Amino acid sequence: MKRILLLLAILLSGSLTTNAEQNEYTITYEYETRLTSFYPRGNVVSTTTGSGLDVRDFEVNEYGWYTYEGKLVIATATDYLLNYGWKLSEGVRLYTYYDVLILEIDGTEYEAIVLDSCGICMTRGYIDLFVVNESAVIDTYIRVKEVTNNEMV
């Protein structure tokens, strides 16, 4: 009974954190965008990301979303695509592989890491979440926080 009460006290006090709260960041820019999803589908979508990391390098969270070192695996507009003739639309944010962002999805903050590129994201500014299959797909609007990790500065 004491363990249950202790767990309840911890939950109510808010001392449990999301993975985004475990590191100290300085927010440099915030915006809202659409979060879409992609998943491996034969020849259409590979199991290997643009960064060279593969699904074997990732974990899967309780929602069926791929994670790498505790961060959600995402694709978005990247400088990599600029090297291959893609154009970046005005107002779209551009990232580099391994950039870390904070995504607020349905009121919960998650650390995310850019490990892949997304062509449509170059024109629409979306962020694409790597998920295990169609049942894990999410399509919603989110808040994005660009950050600097204070531990690395």
XYZ file of C-alpha atoms in Angstrom:
153
model
C 0.000 0.000 0.000
C 2.864 2.390 0.819
C 4.399 1.739 -2.630
C 1.124 2.579 -4.350
C 0.793 5.794 -2.358
C 4.413 6.726 -3.123
C 3.890 6.121 -6.842
C 0.682 8.146 -6.764
C 2.484 10.996 -4.961
C 5.254 10.998 -7.578
C 2.735 11.057 -10.414
C 0.724 13.876 -8.867
C 3.791 15.956 -8.014
C 4.885 15.996 -11.655
C 8.374 14.768 -10.873
C 8.223 12.262 -13.702
C 9.409 13.921 -16.910
C 9.070 13.471 -20.639
C 12.284 12.757 -22.485
C 12.410 16.410 -23.595
C 12.595 17.544 -19.968
C 15.577 15.348 -19.125
C 18.041 17.621 -20.961
C 18.523 21.344 -20.644
C 17.922 23.259 -23.837
C 17.735 26.868 -24.894
C 14.866 27.457 -27.319
C 16.056 29.458 -30.335
C 12.892 29.428 -32.467
C 9.323 28.066 -32.265
C 6.654 27.425 -34.876
C 3.679 25.224 -35.700
C 3.516 22.733 -38.553
C 1.931 19.505 -39.639
C 3.325 16.188 -38.435
C 2.892 13.342 -40.900
C 4.292 9.803 -40.850
C 6.213 7.400 -43.041
C 6.960 3.697 -42.634
C 8.945 1.016 -44.498
C 7.048 -0.245 -47.562
C 9.085 -2.478 -49.848
C 10.625 -0.455 -52.665
C 8.615 2.664 -51.833
C 10.141 3.557 -48.431
C 13.446 2.042 -47.318
C 14.340 0.770 -43.860
C 17.525 2.862 -44.098
C 17.388 6.607 -43.428
C 19.314 9.280 -45.289
C 21.744 9.476 -42.376
C 22.755 5.858 -43.065
C 21.122 4.510 -39.913
C 18.712 1.618 -40.373
C 15.691 0.336 -38.421
C 18.077 -2.136 -36.760
C 19.721 0.881 -35.100
C 16.410 2.082 -33.625
C 14.078 1.203 -30.782
C 10.290 1.354 -31.023
C 8.247 3.201 -28.392
C 4.796 2.278 -27.083
C 3.117 4.123 -29.990
C 5.028 2.288 -32.719
C 7.298 5.272 -33.383
C 10.994 4.688 -34.081
C 13.451 6.243 -31.630
C 17.209 6.678 -31.695
C 18.999 7.305 -28.395
C 15.588 8.081 -26.880
C 14.671 10.647 -29.549
C 11.928 10.326 -32.161
C 13.295 9.631 -35.646
C 12.113 12.256 -38.116
C 12.546 13.336 -41.711
C 12.140 16.940 -42.817
C 13.595 19.603 -45.121
C 17.381 19.103 -45.096
C 20.453 20.697 -46.593
C 21.213 17.249 -48.047
C 18.328 17.673 -50.517
C 19.657 21.081 -51.622
C 22.729 19.238 -52.921
C 20.468 17.223 -55.235
C 18.551 20.060 -56.854
C 15.609 20.375 -54.468
C 14.423 23.923 -53.807
C 13.394 25.226 -50.407
C 10.150 27.213 -50.359
C 10.080 30.563 -48.634
C 9.435 30.286 -44.895
C 10.336 26.575 -44.663
C 12.910 25.741 -41.981
C 16.016 23.834 -43.122
C 17.844 21.233 -41.030
C 20.937 19.032 -41.055
C 21.141 15.357 -40.145
C 21.418 14.883 -36.365
C 19.774 18.226 -35.529
C 17.642 17.875 -32.387
C 14.193 19.452 -32.131
C 11.532 19.421 -29.441
C 8.121 18.388 -30.788
C 4.983 19.041 -28.782
C 2.526 16.349 -29.843
C -0.905 16.385 -28.195
C 0.440 18.322 -25.206
C 3.518 16.133 -24.615
C 7.038 17.221 -25.505
C 9.413 14.779 -27.198
C 12.993 15.118 -28.279
C 13.333 14.338 -31.981
C 16.357 13.853 -34.197
C 16.581 14.561 -37.925
C 17.841 11.347 -39.548
C 16.149 11.471 -42.950
C 15.113 13.889 -45.679
C 11.599 14.559 -46.955
C 10.990 16.048 -50.389
C 7.469 17.354 -49.766
C 8.744 18.893 -46.523
C 10.992 21.164 -48.638
C 7.904 22.919 -50.003
C 5.343 22.504 -47.221
C 7.521 22.593 -44.101
C 6.134 19.378 -42.632
C 7.921 17.060 -40.260
C 7.617 13.356 -41.051
C 7.739 10.826 -38.190
C 9.254 7.385 -38.893
C 6.820 4.716 -37.649
C 6.788 0.907 -37.837
C 3.655 0.443 -39.951
C 0.368 1.945 -41.069
C -1.325 1.364 -37.693
C 1.210 3.693 -36.016
C 0.648 6.596 -38.426
C -0.074 9.994 -36.924
C -1.219 13.089 -38.824
C -1.711 16.168 -36.676
C -0.507 19.704 -36.095
C 2.348 20.198 -33.644
C 4.512 22.864 -32.052
C 8.218 22.666 -32.952
C 11.000 24.127 -30.838
C 14.444 24.556 -32.317
C 16.948 24.258 -29.520
C 20.556 24.422 -28.468
C 21.610 21.756 -25.958
C 23.156 23.648 -23.045
C 25.182 20.571 -22.069
C 26.987 20.706 -25.412
C 27.696 24.455 -25.394
